[in-house]
Amino acid sequence: MVKCPECDAEIKIPSDSIEGEIVTCPDCGASYELLKAEEEFNIKPAQVVGEDWGQ
Amino acid sequence: MTEEKVTSSLSILYDNIRWEEKALYEAAKKRDIKVNNINCKDLSIDLNNERESSPYLNKVIIQRCVSYFKSVHATAALEGLGAHIINSLRTATVCGNKLFAHMELQKAGVKTPNAFSAFSEESAIAALDNLGYPAVIKPTIGSWGRLIALLRDRDAANAVIEDREHMFPLYQVYYFEELVSRPPRDIRAIVIGDTVVAAIYRYSGPGEWKTNMALGGHAETCPVTNELEDICIKATKAMEGQIVGVDLMESREHGLIVHEINNTTEFRNTVRVTGVDIPGLMVDFASKIGK
């Protein structure tokens, strides 16, 4: 569980999560990338879409 | 991420972990294959490293960056240092550019939509006069249907081309395709090695003529016929592809035609609709290369 930096809501981190995965705040919808830190995860704002993304 | 960390038998190079990348990781774990997820954004690559002593030599890396430019440049660097990238730089370069891909498919005798290219405002209009209206303008590099427009007449063409003249120079390389007469769907076929493992029909979303799933369309299973398999394998070989997504249209005039080949193909919808274990098959294919 981490706190959303935008709205302070709690974001649940699923147990099978891996570094680099994107999680979304259930309250405000902000997206974050998971960063591995010791045994837990930290989060940082995720890039949601890029001009050159996709296939 | 340091270079020394690339020690596993299989690596997945990513810039975002989407459903696809997680599924590949889980498939490798399920098979007890050592897998190393490499975040492209953490890479710092010594381009002058001796190939023979490079930490990337003979490493099998599945390229999964969603950013086109990061993907193709990271592939160039790592392949240059001896890694086996799925897909190769040659495949990535050609597949990533609609004009390049069109020419390779043409050379290989794979049917494609009729297309024209031009390099100025005036010659673009002349090209469209030759191709006829309605026509489709596509950026040579681009995805998810962005900046693709349907040009119903010369007025529409003038407006779009005038806009393009004020954009980045890449958008002044004009690439036009005929508007293919077809059912309101296209086909995405996933090719692994020399096998079409699954295919789906992609239907346009409401009020939309493009069939990109990113634009709200829906998907259904498409049977893999001999004809579909033949054209997909021919197209894949033309690109020297290893794992690709081939996009086809069912032209009422010409039958199956290929309009795009995706070198870091998305496959979530294909798995969901067909039930085929595409990530497992991809990992199996990649791990055989490493042996």
Short mmCIF file of C-alpha atoms in Angstrom, two decimals:
data_model
loop_
_atom_site.label_atom_id
_atom_site.label_comp_id
_atom_site.label_asym_id
_atom_site.label_seq_id
_atom_site.Cartn_x
_atom_site.Cartn_y
_atom_site.Cartn_z
CA MET A 1 0.00 0.00 0.00
CA VAL A 2 1.33 3.46 -0.92
CA LYS A 3 -0.16 6.94 -0.68
CA CYS A 4 -1.09 8.79 -3.85
CA PRO A 5 1.05 11.98 -3.96
CA GLU A 6 -1.77 13.78 -5.78
CA CYS A 7 -4.77 13.07 -3.54
CA ASP A 8 -3.42 11.10 -0.57
CA ALA A 9 -5.65 8.12 -1.29
CA GLU A 10 -4.28 4.64 -0.66
CA ILE A 11 -3.08 2.69 -3.70
CA LYS A 12 -2.99 -1.07 -3.31
CA ILE A 13 0.07 -2.78 -4.78
CA PRO A 14 -0.83 -6.34 -5.88
CA SER A 15 1.44 -9.04 -4.45
CA ASP A 16 2.60 -10.20 -7.91
CA SER A 17 3.65 -6.69 -8.98
CA ILE A 18 7.00 -6.19 -10.68
CA GLU A 19 9.24 -3.18 -11.03
CA GLY A 20 8.22 -0.92 -13.88
CA GLU A 21 4.55 -1.85 -13.73
CA ILE A 22 2.00 0.95 -13.77
CA VAL A 23 -0.52 1.38 -10.95
CA THR A 24 -3.44 3.79 -10.98
CA CYS A 25 -4.89 5.67 -8.04
CA PRO A 26 -8.48 4.47 -7.51
CA ASP A 27 -9.56 7.92 -6.38
CA CYS A 28 -7.97 10.47 -8.71
CA GLY A 29 -6.86 8.21 -11.60
CA ALA A 30 -3.23 9.34 -11.56
CA SER A 31 -0.81 6.71 -12.92
CA TYR A 32 2.45 5.74 -11.26
CA GLU A 33 5.37 3.52 -12.13
CA LEU A 34 6.52 1.05 -9.48
CA LEU A 35 10.12 1.37 -8.33
CA LYS A 36 11.74 -1.35 -6.26
CA ALA A 37 12.99 -0.20 -2.86
CA GLU A 38 14.26 -2.81 -0.42
CA GLU A 39 11.31 -5.15 0.12
CA GLU A 40 8.67 -2.64 -0.89
CA PHE A 41 7.81 -0.45 -3.84
CA ASN A 42 8.06 3.28 -4.26
CA ILE A 43 6.15 5.10 -6.96
CA LYS A 44 6.90 7.89 -9.40
CA PRO A 45 4.55 9.62 -11.86
CA ALA A 46 4.27 7.50 -15.01
CA GLN A 47 4.36 8.69 -18.58
CA VAL A 48 0.88 7.78 -19.78
CA VAL A 49 1.38 8.17 -23.51
CA GLY A 50 4.18 9.34 -25.79
CA GLU A 51 4.03 10.83 -29.27
CA ASP A 52 5.96 7.88 -30.69
CA TRP A 53 4.25 5.12 -28.71
CA GLY A 54 2.49 2.12 -30.13
CA GLN A 55 2.42 -0.51 -32.81
CA MET B 1 20.66 -0.53 -14.66
CA THR B 2 24.30 -1.38 -15.21
CA GLU B 3 25.59 -3.42 -18.10
CA GLU B 4 26.75 -6.16 -15.70
CA LYS B 5 23.15 -6.95 -14.73
CA VAL B 6 22.41 -8.41 -18.16
CA THR B 7 23.39 -11.94 -17.24
CA SER B 8 20.18 -13.95 -17.65
CA SER B 9 19.42 -16.35 -20.45
CA LEU B 10 16.52 -14.19 -21.60
CA SER B 11 15.99 -10.46 -21.22
CA ILE B 12 12.95 -8.30 -21.81
CA LEU B 13 13.79 -4.72 -22.73
CA TYR B 14 10.94 -2.38 -21.83
CA ASP B 15 10.12 1.24 -21.16
CA ASN B 16 6.68 0.48 -19.69
CA ILE B 17 5.39 -2.76 -18.23
CA ARG B 18 2.07 -3.28 -19.96
CA TRP B 19 -0.05 -6.43 -19.89
CA GLU B 20 2.13 -7.90 -22.64
CA GLU B 21 5.47 -7.43 -20.87
CA LYS B 22 4.12 -8.80 -17.59
CA ALA B 23 2.69 -11.82 -19.44
CA LEU B 24 6.09 -12.50 -21.04
CA TYR B 25 7.78 -12.26 -17.65
CA GLU B 26 5.24 -14.64 -16.08
CA ALA B 27 5.57 -17.08 -19.00
CA ALA B 28 9.34 -17.21 -18.57
CA LYS B 29 9.02 -17.71 -14.81
CA LYS B 30 6.51 -20.53 -15.38
CA ARG B 31 9.08 -22.26 -17.58
CA ASP B 32 11.88 -21.78 -15.04
CA ILE B 33 13.71 -19.59 -17.50
CA LYS B 34 15.90 -16.96 -15.93
CA VAL B 35 14.53 -13.66 -17.12
CA ASN B 36 15.93 -10.19 -16.66
CA ASN B 37 13.65 -7.19 -17.13
CA ILE B 38 15.70 -4.26 -18.41
CA ASN B 39 14.22 -0.79 -18.21
CA CYS B 40 15.42 1.02 -21.32
CA LYS B 41 15.31 4.29 -19.39
CA ASP B 42 18.01 2.98 -17.04
CA LEU B 43 20.42 1.86 -19.76
CA SER B 44 23.78 3.53 -20.17
CA ILE B 45 25.58 1.80 -23.03
CA ASP B 46 29.24 2.10 -23.91
CA LEU B 47 28.99 2.13 -27.70
CA ASN B 48 32.73 1.65 -28.06
CA ASN B 49 32.79 -1.53 -26.04
CA GLU B 50 34.69 -4.35 -27.76
CA ARG B 51 32.05 -6.67 -29.16
CA GLU B 52 33.88 -9.78 -27.90
CA SER B 53 33.96 -8.49 -24.31
CA SER B 54 30.55 -6.82 -24.45
CA PRO B 55 28.15 -7.82 -21.66
CA TYR B 56 25.48 -8.08 -24.34
CA LEU B 57 27.31 -10.59 -26.55
CA ASN B 58 24.93 -13.43 -27.52
CA LYS B 59 22.29 -12.29 -25.02
CA VAL B 60 18.78 -12.93 -26.26
CA ILE B 61 16.70 -9.81 -25.72
CA ILE B 62 13.02 -9.43 -26.54
CA GLN B 63 12.59 -5.79 -27.51
CA ARG B 64 9.34 -4.48 -25.99
CA CYS B 65 9.81 -0.71 -25.80
CA VAL B 66 6.57 1.04 -26.66
CA SER B 67 8.47 4.17 -27.71
CA TYR B 68 9.43 3.74 -31.35
CA PHE B 69 12.52 5.92 -31.20
CA LYS B 70 13.85 4.41 -27.97
CA SER B 71 13.17 0.95 -29.35
CA VAL B 72 14.97 1.32 -32.65
CA HIS B 73 17.97 3.12 -31.18
CA ALA B 74 18.36 0.74 -28.24
CA THR B 75 18.16 -2.14 -30.73
CA ALA B 76 20.92 -0.57 -32.83
CA ALA B 77 23.20 -0.18 -29.82
CA LEU B 78 22.63 -3.61 -28.29
CA GLU B 79 22.67 -5.51 -31.58
CA GLY B 80 25.87 -3.70 -32.48
CA LEU B 81 27.39 -5.02 -29.25
CA GLY B 82 26.48 -8.58 -30.08
CA ALA B 83 23.04 -9.14 -28.60
CA HIS B 84 20.41 -11.15 -30.43
CA ILE B 85 17.43 -8.81 -30.44
CA ILE B 86 13.93 -9.97 -31.24
CA ASN B 87 13.33 -8.27 -33.63
CA SER B 88 16.54 -7.20 -35.35
CA LEU B 89 17.50 -3.64 -36.25
CA ARG B 90 16.81 -4.34 -39.89
CA THR B 91 13.31 -5.59 -39.08
CA ALA B 92 12.64 -2.68 -36.71
CA THR B 93 13.84 -0.09 -39.18
CA VAL B 94 11.82 -1.40 -42.10
CA CYS B 95 8.66 -2.28 -40.17
CA GLY B 96 8.68 1.07 -38.38
CA ASN B 97 8.44 3.04 -41.60
CA LYS B 98 5.37 2.55 -43.78
CA LEU B 99 7.15 3.57 -46.96
CA PHE B 100 10.15 1.31 -46.32
CA ALA B 101 7.83 -1.58 -45.43
CA HIS B 102 5.70 -1.00 -48.52
CA MET B 103 8.74 -1.25 -50.77
CA GLU B 104 10.05 -4.43 -49.10
CA LEU B 105 6.63 -6.07 -49.39
CA GLN B 106 6.41 -5.03 -53.04
CA LYS B 107 9.84 -6.50 -53.76
CA ALA B 108 8.79 -9.76 -52.09
CA GLY B 109 5.61 -9.96 -54.16
CA VAL B 110 3.29 -9.44 -51.18
CA LYS B 111 0.09 -7.62 -52.15
CA THR B 112 -0.20 -4.15 -50.57
CA PRO B 113 -2.59 -1.21 -50.96
CA ASN B 114 -1.78 1.02 -53.94
CA ALA B 115 0.35 3.85 -52.62
CA PHE B 116 2.11 7.02 -53.73
CA SER B 117 4.88 9.00 -52.14
CA ALA B 118 5.79 12.66 -52.67
CA PHE B 119 8.15 15.20 -51.15
CA SER B 120 6.55 18.61 -51.64
CA GLU B 121 3.12 20.21 -51.41
CA GLU B 122 2.76 20.37 -55.19
CA SER B 123 3.91 16.83 -55.88
CA ALA B 124 1.70 15.55 -53.05
CA ILE B 125 -1.38 16.97 -54.77
CA ALA B 126 -0.16 15.54 -58.09
CA ALA B 127 0.29 12.13 -56.42
CA LEU B 128 -3.26 12.28 -55.06
CA ASP B 129 -4.60 13.20 -58.50
CA ASN B 130 -2.93 10.03 -59.77
CA LEU B 131 -4.13 7.86 -56.90
CA GLY B 132 -7.64 9.32 -56.89
CA TYR B 133 -10.00 10.29 -54.07
CA PRO B 134 -10.85 9.24 -51.43
CA ALA B 135 -7.31 8.48 -50.29
CA VAL B 136 -5.59 7.94 -46.97
CA ILE B 137 -2.61 9.98 -45.77
CA LYS B 138 -0.35 8.27 -43.25
CA PRO B 139 2.80 9.45 -41.51
CA THR B 140 5.68 7.19 -42.56
CA ILE B 141 6.43 6.65 -38.86
CA GLY B 142 3.53 6.51 -36.43
CA SER B 143 1.18 4.23 -34.55
CA TRP B 144 -2.25 3.76 -33.08
CA GLY B 145 -3.82 5.57 -36.02
CA ARG B 146 -2.37 8.96 -35.10
CA LEU B 147 -2.19 11.55 -37.88
CA ILE B 148 -3.82 9.17 -40.35
CA ALA B 149 -6.53 11.03 -42.23
CA LEU B 150 -9.11 10.20 -44.85
CA LEU B 151 -8.92 12.67 -47.74
CA ARG B 152 -12.27 12.68 -49.51
CA ASP B 153 -11.41 15.38 -52.05
CA ARG B 154 -8.79 17.88 -53.08
CA ASP B 155 -10.02 20.51 -50.61
CA ALA B 156 -9.47 18.15 -47.72
CA ALA B 157 -6.07 17.20 -49.14
CA ASN B 158 -5.00 20.84 -49.47
CA ALA B 159 -5.98 21.53 -45.86
CA VAL B 160 -4.12 18.54 -44.42
CA ILE B 161 -1.04 19.04 -46.60
CA GLU B 162 -0.86 22.73 -45.70
CA ASP B 163 -0.87 21.73 -42.01
CA ARG B 164 1.85 19.17 -42.63
CA GLU B 165 4.07 21.82 -44.22
CA HIS B 166 4.28 23.50 -40.80
CA MET B 167 5.18 20.34 -38.91
CA PHE B 168 8.41 18.42 -38.27
CA PRO B 169 10.12 17.61 -41.63
CA LEU B 170 9.24 13.92 -41.34
CA TYR B 171 5.61 14.91 -42.00
CA GLN B 172 6.59 16.50 -45.31
CA VAL B 173 7.49 13.05 -46.59
CA TYR B 174 4.06 12.27 -47.98
CA TYR B 175 2.73 8.74 -48.07
CA PHE B 176 -0.73 8.11 -49.48
CA GLU B 177 -2.65 4.88 -49.82
CA GLU B 178 -5.82 4.08 -51.69
CA LEU B 179 -8.90 3.71 -49.47
CA VAL B 180 -9.27 -0.04 -49.82
CA SER B 181 -12.82 -1.29 -50.36
CA ARG B 182 -13.19 -3.88 -47.61
CA PRO B 183 -15.47 -5.07 -44.81
CA PRO B 184 -15.41 -2.77 -41.72
CA ARG B 185 -12.55 -4.75 -40.20
CA ASP B 186 -8.95 -5.74 -40.71
CA ILE B 187 -6.91 -8.72 -39.54
CA ARG B 188 -4.05 -8.85 -37.03
CA ALA B 189 -2.08 -12.10 -37.35
CA ILE B 190 0.67 -12.99 -34.88
CA VAL B 191 3.65 -14.74 -36.46
CA ILE B 192 6.24 -16.51 -34.32
CA GLY B 193 9.12 -17.93 -36.34
CA ASP B 194 7.48 -19.42 -39.41
CA THR B 195 4.05 -20.06 -37.89
CA VAL B 196 0.94 -17.94 -37.67
CA VAL B 197 -0.07 -18.77 -34.11
CA ALA B 198 -3.29 -16.74 -33.95
CA ALA B 199 -5.28 -14.09 -35.77
CA ILE B 200 -8.12 -11.73 -34.96
CA TYR B 201 -10.51 -9.54 -36.88
CA ARG B 202 -10.40 -5.95 -35.63
CA TYR B 203 -13.64 -4.07 -36.19
CA SER B 204 -13.82 -0.29 -36.35
CA GLY B 205 -15.26 1.46 -33.32
CA PRO B 206 -18.54 3.45 -33.55
CA GLY B 207 -18.23 6.37 -35.99
CA GLU B 208 -14.63 5.39 -36.79
CA TRP B 209 -13.23 4.07 -40.09
CA LYS B 210 -9.85 3.08 -38.66
CA THR B 211 -9.63 -0.35 -37.07
CA ASN B 212 -6.96 0.32 -34.41
CA MET B 213 -7.96 -1.22 -31.09
CA ALA B 214 -6.54 1.92 -29.45
CA LEU B 215 -9.45 3.79 -31.08
CA GLY B 216 -12.19 1.72 -29.50
CA GLY B 217 -12.76 -1.11 -31.95
CA HIS B 218 -13.59 -4.67 -30.97
CA ALA B 219 -12.03 -8.00 -31.89
CA GLU B 220 -13.14 -11.50 -32.87
CA THR B 221 -11.23 -14.69 -33.70
CA CYS B 222 -10.11 -14.98 -37.32
CA PRO B 223 -9.49 -18.47 -38.72
CA VAL B 224 -5.92 -19.03 -39.89
CA THR B 225 -6.46 -20.26 -43.44
CA ASN B 226 -3.70 -21.51 -45.73
CA GLU B 227 -4.03 -18.29 -47.74
CA LEU B 228 -3.65 -16.14 -44.63
CA GLU B 229 -0.71 -18.19 -43.41
CA ASP B 230 1.08 -18.02 -46.78
CA ILE B 231 0.85 -14.25 -47.14
CA CYS B 232 1.83 -13.65 -43.49
CA ILE B 233 4.90 -15.86 -43.72
CA LYS B 234 5.94 -14.26 -46.99
CA ALA B 235 5.55 -10.79 -45.45
CA THR B 236 7.44 -11.81 -42.30
CA LYS B 237 10.33 -13.23 -44.33
CA ALA B 238 10.47 -10.02 -46.40
CA MET B 239 11.09 -8.14 -43.14
CA GLU B 240 13.39 -10.83 -41.70
CA GLY B 241 10.94 -10.83 -38.78
CA GLN B 242 11.10 -13.29 -35.90
CA ILE B 243 8.02 -12.34 -33.90
CA VAL B 244 5.71 -9.88 -35.64
CA GLY B 245 2.11 -8.82 -35.95
CA VAL B 246 0.96 -8.69 -39.57
CA ASP B 247 -1.97 -6.39 -40.36
CA LEU B 248 -4.04 -7.28 -43.40
CA MET B 249 -7.16 -6.06 -45.17
CA GLU B 250 -9.64 -8.13 -47.15
CA SER B 251 -9.70 -6.10 -50.35
CA ARG B 252 -12.87 -6.72 -52.37
CA GLU B 253 -10.75 -6.31 -55.49
CA HIS B 254 -7.47 -8.04 -54.63
CA GLY B 255 -8.18 -10.39 -51.70
CA LEU B 256 -5.81 -10.34 -48.73
CA ILE B 257 -3.36 -7.44 -48.75
CA VAL B 258 -0.80 -6.47 -46.12
CA HIS B 259 -0.77 -2.89 -44.93
CA GLU B 260 1.52 -3.03 -41.90
CA ILE B 261 3.92 -5.26 -40.00
CA ASN B 262 4.51 -4.61 -36.29
CA ASN B 263 7.91 -5.50 -34.88
CA THR B 264 6.97 -5.03 -31.20
CA THR B 265 3.45 -6.23 -31.67
CA GLU B 266 0.76 -5.85 -29.04
CA PHE B 267 -1.06 -9.12 -28.45
CA ARG B 268 -3.29 -8.64 -25.41
CA ASN B 269 -6.50 -8.59 -27.46
CA THR B 270 -5.38 -11.57 -29.53
CA VAL B 271 -4.78 -13.63 -26.38
CA ARG B 272 -8.08 -12.49 -24.86
CA VAL B 273 -10.10 -13.36 -27.97
CA THR B 274 -8.36 -16.53 -29.20
CA GLY B 275 -7.10 -17.99 -25.92
CA VAL B 276 -3.76 -18.79 -27.56
CA ASP B 277 -0.81 -18.57 -25.15
CA ILE B 278 1.14 -16.09 -27.26
CA PRO B 279 3.52 -14.96 -24.48
CA GLY B 280 4.38 -18.61 -23.76
CA LEU B 281 5.04 -19.29 -27.43
CA MET B 282 7.18 -16.15 -27.68
CA VAL B 283 9.28 -17.21 -24.70
CA ASP B 284 9.65 -20.74 -26.11
CA PHE B 285 10.84 -19.28 -29.41
CA ALA B 286 13.28 -16.87 -27.75
CA SER B 287 14.71 -19.49 -25.40
CA LYS B 288 15.48 -21.83 -28.33
CA ILE B 289 17.56 -19.06 -29.90
CA GLY B 290 19.60 -18.81 -26.73
CA LYS B 291 20.60 -22.48 -26.80
#
